[in-house]
C-alpha positions as a printed Julia matrix, in Angstrom:
421×3 Matrix{Float64}:
  -1.53   25.95    3.09
  -2.05   26.04   -0.69
  -2.1    22.72   -2.46
   0.19   22.37   -5.48
  -1.0    20.16   -8.32
   1.3    18.86  -11.04
  -0.83   17.91  -14.05
  -0.59   16.78  -17.67
   2.31   14.38  -17.14
   3.18   10.74  -17.67
   4.26    9.42  -14.27
   7.07    6.92  -13.73
   6.65    6.5    -9.99
   9.84    4.59   -9.12
   8.09    1.42   -7.97
   8.45   -0.41  -11.28
   4.73   -0.23  -12.07
   3.54    0.76  -15.53
   3.6     4.43  -16.41
   0.48    6.43  -15.54
  -0.61    8.67  -18.38
  -2.52   11.91  -17.74
  -1.29   11.78  -14.17
  -1.86   14.26  -11.34
   0.25   14.64   -8.2
  -0.98   16.77   -5.28
   1.48   18.31   -2.82
   0.75   20.0     0.49
   3.5    21.52    2.58
   6.44   19.27    1.66
   4.54   16.01    1.19
   2.82   14.19   -1.63
  -0.84   13.75   -0.69
  -2.17   12.05   -3.83
  -0.8    10.57   -7.05
  -2.61    8.87   -9.9
  -4.66    9.26  -13.06
  -6.49   12.57  -13.5
  -9.86   10.74  -13.45
  -9.2     9.49   -9.91
  -7.92   12.71   -8.29
  -9.9    15.87   -7.61
  -7.84   19.07   -7.8
  -8.89   21.73   -5.24
 -10.24   24.89   -6.84
  -7.61   27.05   -5.13
  -4.66   24.78   -5.98
  -1.5    26.15   -7.56
  -1.34   24.18  -10.81
   1.93   23.29  -12.55
   1.25   22.18  -16.12
   3.74   19.45  -16.98
   3.08   19.97  -20.71
   3.06   16.26  -21.49
   6.48   15.57  -19.95
   7.6    12.64  -17.79
   7.39   12.93  -14.01
   9.87   10.92  -11.92
  10.85   10.85   -8.26
  13.88   12.96   -7.4
  16.93   10.9    -8.33
  19.43    9.6    -5.76
  23.19    9.08   -5.98
  24.42    6.89   -3.12
  28.14    7.51   -3.67
  29.45   11.05   -4.2
  32.26   13.24   -2.88
  30.87   16.77   -2.78
  34.03   18.24   -1.2
  36.3    16.61   -3.78
  37.06   16.87   -7.47
  40.29   15.37   -8.72
  42.95   17.94   -9.69
  46.58   17.57  -10.6
  48.9    17.53   -7.61
  50.39   20.97   -8.21
  46.99   22.66   -8.32
  45.87   20.82   -5.19
  48.96   21.88   -3.26
  48.62   25.54   -4.31
  44.89   25.96   -3.66
  44.01   27.73   -0.37
  42.34   25.44    2.16
  39.04   27.35    2.47
  38.54   27.41   -1.31
  37.27   23.82   -1.13
  34.09   24.89    0.65
  33.15   27.32   -2.09
  33.86   24.62   -4.66
  31.6    22.26   -2.73
  28.79   24.83   -2.8
  29.03   25.06   -6.58
  29.04   21.26   -6.93
  25.96   20.94   -4.74
  24.08   23.37   -6.94
  25.24   21.6   -10.1
  24.1    18.27   -8.69
  20.55   19.31   -7.85
  20.21   20.94  -11.27
  20.79   17.49  -12.82
  17.72   16.14  -11.0
  19.56   14.47   -8.12
  17.75   15.48   -4.93
  19.45   13.18   -2.39
  23.04   11.98   -2.03
  25.13    9.85    0.28
  28.54   11.48    0.58
  31.23    8.81    0.7
  33.93   11.01    2.17
  35.28   14.5     2.86
  32.07   16.54    3.24
  31.64   17.54    6.87
  28.55   18.29    8.95
  28.84   22.0     8.16
  28.37   21.41    4.42
  25.29   19.3     5.14
  23.91   21.97    7.49
  24.45   24.71    4.89
  22.14   22.78    2.54
  19.59   22.03    5.25
  19.45   25.69    6.31
  19.09   26.95    2.74
  22.42   28.75    2.59
  23.42   26.62   -0.39
  21.07   25.01   -2.93
  21.77   21.31   -3.17
  20.54   17.77   -2.64
  19.58   16.36    0.73
  22.7    14.77    2.23
  23.99   11.94    4.32
  27.66   12.42    5.23
  30.33    9.93    6.26
  32.91   12.61    7.22
  36.28   10.86    6.63
  36.71    7.26    5.42
  38.63    4.86    7.65
  41.83    3.52    6.12
  44.84    1.53    7.22
  48.29    3.11    7.14
  49.51    2.77    3.57
  46.09    1.85    2.25
  43.5     3.46    0.02
  42.88    6.81    1.65
  46.49    7.25    2.77
  48.03    9.38    0.01
  51.58    9.29    1.31
  53.85    9.09   -1.73
  57.2     7.35   -2.03
  58.77   10.8    -2.43
  57.87   11.38    1.21
  55.27   13.99    0.34
  51.84   13.34    1.84
  48.92   14.58   -0.3
  46.23   13.07    1.94
  43.31   15.48    2.5
  44.03   17.58    5.61
  42.48   16.98    9.0
  40.66   19.94   10.56
  37.97   20.55   13.23
  35.0    18.47   12.16
  37.15   16.22    9.95
  38.97   13.66   12.16
  41.92   11.65   10.83
  40.69    8.45    9.14
  43.92    6.43    9.48
  43.66    3.67   12.06
  45.23    0.25   12.65
  44.05   -2.48   14.99
  40.83   -3.01   16.93
  41.14   -0.22   19.46
  42.25    2.47   16.99
  39.37    1.42   14.74
  36.9     1.64   17.61
  38.09    5.12   18.6
  38.1     6.4    15.02
  34.52    5.25   14.41
  33.51    7.05   17.59
  35.26   10.2    16.36
  33.4    10.09   13.04
  30.09    9.64   14.85
  30.97   12.53   17.16
  31.69   14.68   14.11
  28.18   13.99   12.76
  28.54   10.96   10.48
  25.2     9.65    9.21
  27.01    6.64    7.76
  30.49    5.26    8.43
  32.73    4.72    5.39
  35.62    2.27    5.38
  38.21    1.35    2.79
  38.16   -2.44    3.05
  40.54   -2.87    0.1
  43.0    -0.93   -1.95
  41.82    1.2    -4.83
  42.4     2.68   -8.25
  43.22    6.24   -7.19
  45.66    5.55   -4.33
  49.43    5.59   -4.89
  50.76    2.62   -2.9
  48.18   -0.18   -3.1
  46.09   -2.19   -5.58
  42.3    -2.78   -5.77
  42.76   -6.46   -4.87
  44.73   -5.74   -1.69
  42.77   -6.6     1.46
  43.06   -3.9     4.11
  41.21   -4.2     7.42
  40.71   -7.67    8.86
  37.22   -9.07    9.26
  37.63   -8.62   13.01
  38.4    -4.9    12.6
  35.42   -4.5    10.26
  33.18   -6.18   12.84
  34.29   -3.59   15.4
  33.19   -0.82   13.02
  29.76   -2.38   12.59
  29.48   -2.92   16.34
  30.31    0.69   17.15
  28.26    2.29   14.37
  25.23    0.03   14.09
  24.75   -1.3    17.58
  25.51    1.95   19.44
  24.11    4.59   17.09
  21.99    2.75   14.53
  24.35    3.96   11.79
  25.15    1.78    8.78
  28.66    1.09    7.44
  29.5     1.36    3.73
  32.66   -0.25    2.4
  34.87    0.7    -0.5
  35.58   -2.92   -1.44
  37.09   -3.93   -4.77
  39.03   -7.17   -4.21
  37.12  -10.41   -3.61
  38.55  -11.19   -0.16
  37.93   -7.67    1.09
  34.37   -7.8    -0.21
  33.73  -11.08    1.59
  35.29   -9.82    4.83
  33.02   -6.78    4.69
  29.85   -8.77    4.02
  30.63  -11.3     6.75
  31.25   -8.42    9.17
  27.72   -7.11    8.57
  28.56   -4.1     6.42
  25.49   -2.62    4.74
  26.74   -1.8     1.22
  29.66   -2.71   -1.01
  30.97    0.16   -3.1
  32.56   -0.6    -6.51
  32.76   -4.42   -6.26
  35.3    -4.76   -9.05
  36.49   -8.32   -8.36
  33.3    -9.92   -7.01
  33.39  -13.71   -7.12
  30.63  -16.31   -6.78
  31.16  -16.79   -3.05
  30.89  -13.03   -2.49
  27.62  -12.95   -4.43
  26.19  -15.77   -2.33
  27.15  -13.95    0.84
  25.62  -10.69   -0.38
  22.35  -12.42   -1.26
  22.3   -14.22    2.09
  22.88  -11.0     4.03
  20.81   -8.63    1.88
  23.91   -6.52    1.17
  23.57   -3.67   -1.31
  25.95   -3.16   -4.21
  26.8     0.35   -5.45
  28.56   -0.21   -8.82
  30.15    3.2    -9.71
  30.7     1.99  -13.28
  31.37    5.54  -14.41
  34.46    6.0   -12.22
  37.14    4.05  -14.18
  35.64    5.13  -17.5
  35.76    8.79  -16.51
  39.38    8.44  -15.33
  40.4     7.15  -18.76
  38.4     9.84  -20.56
  40.02   12.56  -18.44
  43.47   11.13  -19.13
  42.94   11.8   -22.85
  42.26   15.52  -22.43
  43.67   16.7   -19.08
  46.61   16.22  -16.72
  44.43   15.67  -13.64
  44.89   11.91  -13.41
  47.94   10.31  -11.83
  49.71    7.68  -13.98
  49.0     4.92  -11.45
  45.26    5.72  -11.53
  45.24    5.57  -15.32
  47.02    2.21  -15.43
  44.82    0.66  -12.76
  41.66    1.94  -14.49
  42.76    0.27  -17.73
  43.33   -2.93  -15.8
  39.95   -3.05  -14.06
  37.4    -1.47  -16.39
  36.27   -4.61  -18.23
  36.56   -6.81  -15.13
  34.37   -4.28  -13.3
  31.63   -4.45  -15.93
  31.61   -8.24  -15.87
  31.41   -8.35  -12.07
  28.44   -5.98  -11.96
  26.72   -7.9   -14.75
  27.19  -11.11  -12.75
  25.82   -9.46   -9.59
  22.79   -8.14  -11.47
  22.02  -11.56  -12.94
  22.37  -13.13   -9.49
  19.75  -10.77   -8.05
  21.95   -8.67   -5.75
  20.28   -5.39   -4.7
  21.87   -2.63   -6.79
  21.67    1.04   -5.79
  22.91    3.73   -8.17
  26.12    5.44   -7.12
  28.77    7.12   -9.21
  31.89    8.21   -7.26
  31.38   11.78   -8.52
  34.42   13.73   -7.41
  36.75   11.22   -9.0
  35.36   12.89  -12.12
  33.55   16.24  -12.53
  30.23   16.57  -10.75
  27.18   16.97  -12.95
  27.68   14.02  -15.28
  26.44   11.53  -12.67
  23.46   10.28  -14.66
  25.69    8.71  -17.3
  25.78    5.87  -14.76
  22.26    4.78  -15.76
  23.31    4.19  -19.34
  26.25    2.11  -18.13
  23.92    0.09  -15.92
  21.78   -0.64  -18.95
  24.87   -1.74  -20.87
  25.48   -4.53  -18.35
  21.93   -5.83  -18.8
  19.53   -3.72  -16.74
  16.43   -2.36  -18.44
  15.82    1.42  -18.34
  13.06    0.83  -15.76
  15.43   -1.22  -13.59
  18.09    1.51  -13.83
  15.52    4.11  -12.74
  14.4     1.93   -9.81
  18.07    1.57   -8.77
  18.31    5.38   -8.8
  15.08    5.95   -6.87
  13.41    3.24   -4.79
  16.43    0.98   -4.2
  18.79    3.9    -3.62
  16.39    5.32   -1.03
  16.19    1.96    0.71
  19.99    1.67    0.69
  20.09    5.0     2.54
  17.34    3.87    4.98
  15.12    6.59    3.52
  12.67    4.3     1.75
   9.8     5.61    3.86
  10.56    9.23    2.85
  11.83    9.43   -0.73
  12.43    7.33   -3.83
   8.87    6.84   -5.09
   5.88    9.02   -5.95
   3.39    7.94   -3.29
   1.21    9.67   -0.69
   3.18   10.42    2.46
   6.55   10.7     0.72
   8.47   13.96    0.63
   7.83   15.99   -2.51
  11.04   15.27   -4.43
  10.06   15.32   -8.11
  11.59   15.97  -11.51
  10.25   16.5   -15.02
  12.04   15.11  -18.08
  11.16   16.34  -21.56
  11.26   12.92  -23.23
  10.72    9.32  -22.25
  13.71    7.82  -20.38
  12.21    4.34  -20.74
  12.69    4.62  -24.5
  16.12    6.29  -24.24
  17.78    6.28  -20.83
  20.47    8.62  -22.13
  18.08   11.59  -22.15
  18.76   11.89  -18.41
  22.42   12.68  -19.08
  21.72   16.12  -20.59
  20.92   18.85  -18.07
  18.57   20.65  -20.44
  16.33   17.56  -20.62
  15.66   17.87  -16.87
  13.26   20.81  -17.04
  11.94   20.88  -13.46
  13.36   19.91  -10.08
  11.48   19.99   -6.78
  13.0    19.0    -3.45
  10.94   18.91   -0.28
   8.17   20.84   -2.02
  10.48   23.7    -3.08
  11.26   24.32   -6.76
  14.98   24.47   -7.62
  14.67   24.46  -11.42
  11.86   25.28  -13.83
  13.02   25.72  -17.4
   9.49   25.75  -18.83
   8.43   28.66  -16.61
  11.52   30.62  -17.6
  10.78   29.97  -21.27
   7.19   31.11  -20.81
   8.34   34.29  -19.06
  10.83   34.99  -21.85
   8.14   34.6   -24.52
   5.77   36.86  -22.55
   8.42   39.55  -22.2
C-alpha cells in the first residue's frame, strides 16, 4: 500500500504541545504511522506527497452534540414536508458538516442507524457518527412537542426510531432497551426542560435521580454504552451527575455544588454556547423560531455564558458541542470563538474540539490527536487558528479534509488544476 506524506505544514497536534514547524505526517492505509519535524522523519521514495504549502495541519475536528436529521423550520413548513424528505436533507447536512473540517460527530437525537450506515458504507459523504436514536423524555417535558392547541408536533416514530416518551422506572428501562435495540451508540436523556420545547422551562427537573440511575444501569452495565443528558437546570444537572451520567449537555444553570459533583465524577460538559445565540439571530431574519424559544433564549443567554465560564475556571472537562440543527448546520465552528470569549485560549478551544471531544466519545485511542496509530483524520487551515480562532468559521479557510485516510476536500489541488487548465 502506498504511503501518503503530508509535508510543508505547521502541525497543531491536538495534545496541547507547541506547534511543530516544517512537520511531516505519514499515512498508510487509514492510519497515521509517523508525525513530527521533517528532520526526524524519512519519507519513502515512492510516497504520494501532499504539499501543505505552509498551512496549518490539525486533527479532524469533533462536534459532540449535533442533530443531523433536524434543522429547525417554522411549524407550517414542518407539517407540509413529506416524511422521507428528511433523509435527503440529512445527507446534505452530513456533506456540509465534513466540508467544514468536522470529521466525527455524536448525534444527540433523531438520526437513526440507517443514516449512520449510509456514511459508513460511503453512500453519503459525512463525518463518522455515533447516534443516540431518540432522546428519552417525560410526558410533557422537553422532547414532547404536544402544544396546548392539542396539536402534537413531536418528531414521528417509525421503524428504527422508537418513541422516546417514558414515565417511571419500568417504562424508562424498556425505552432504553428499545434505543439500544435500534442501534444507539449512546443513550440521550432530557433530564430537564429546555429552550425549544413548548410546555416547560430549562430549570424544570424532569426524570428523578432513580429513573436516571436505571438508564445508566441498562445502558452502561449491560451494553457498555454511555448516557448523555440534556441538563440545563441545577437540580437536573446534579441528579444526572449523581446517577452516573457521562456528559452534561448545555449546563445553563450550573451551581457550585454541581461543579463539585462533576469534578468528583469526571463528568464532561458540552456547552453548546452557540445554540441560544443562533436562536436570537434567526429570530431577527426568519420566522423559523417559536416565540417561546425566543423568549427563553433571551432569558438564558448571559446566564449560560457565566455558567460555562465558571465551569471552565473550576477545571471541569469541556468537550466542544454545538446543538447544530437548532440552527443551520455548517456554522458549527463559531462555537470555538464563543468558548474563547468565556476565557479559554485558542489552544484550549482546539483541544476541546479534538482530544477532549474524542475522549468524551470514548474514541480517544482512535481520533482527536495527530499521533502514530490514530486514524488519519486531518485538516489543513490556511492561516493560524492560534492567532485568530475565528479563521475556522469560514469554510474557505479549511482547504483540505481527510477522514480515515480518504480525502473529502482539497481546495489547493482544485486551484492548481484550474491554473494548469
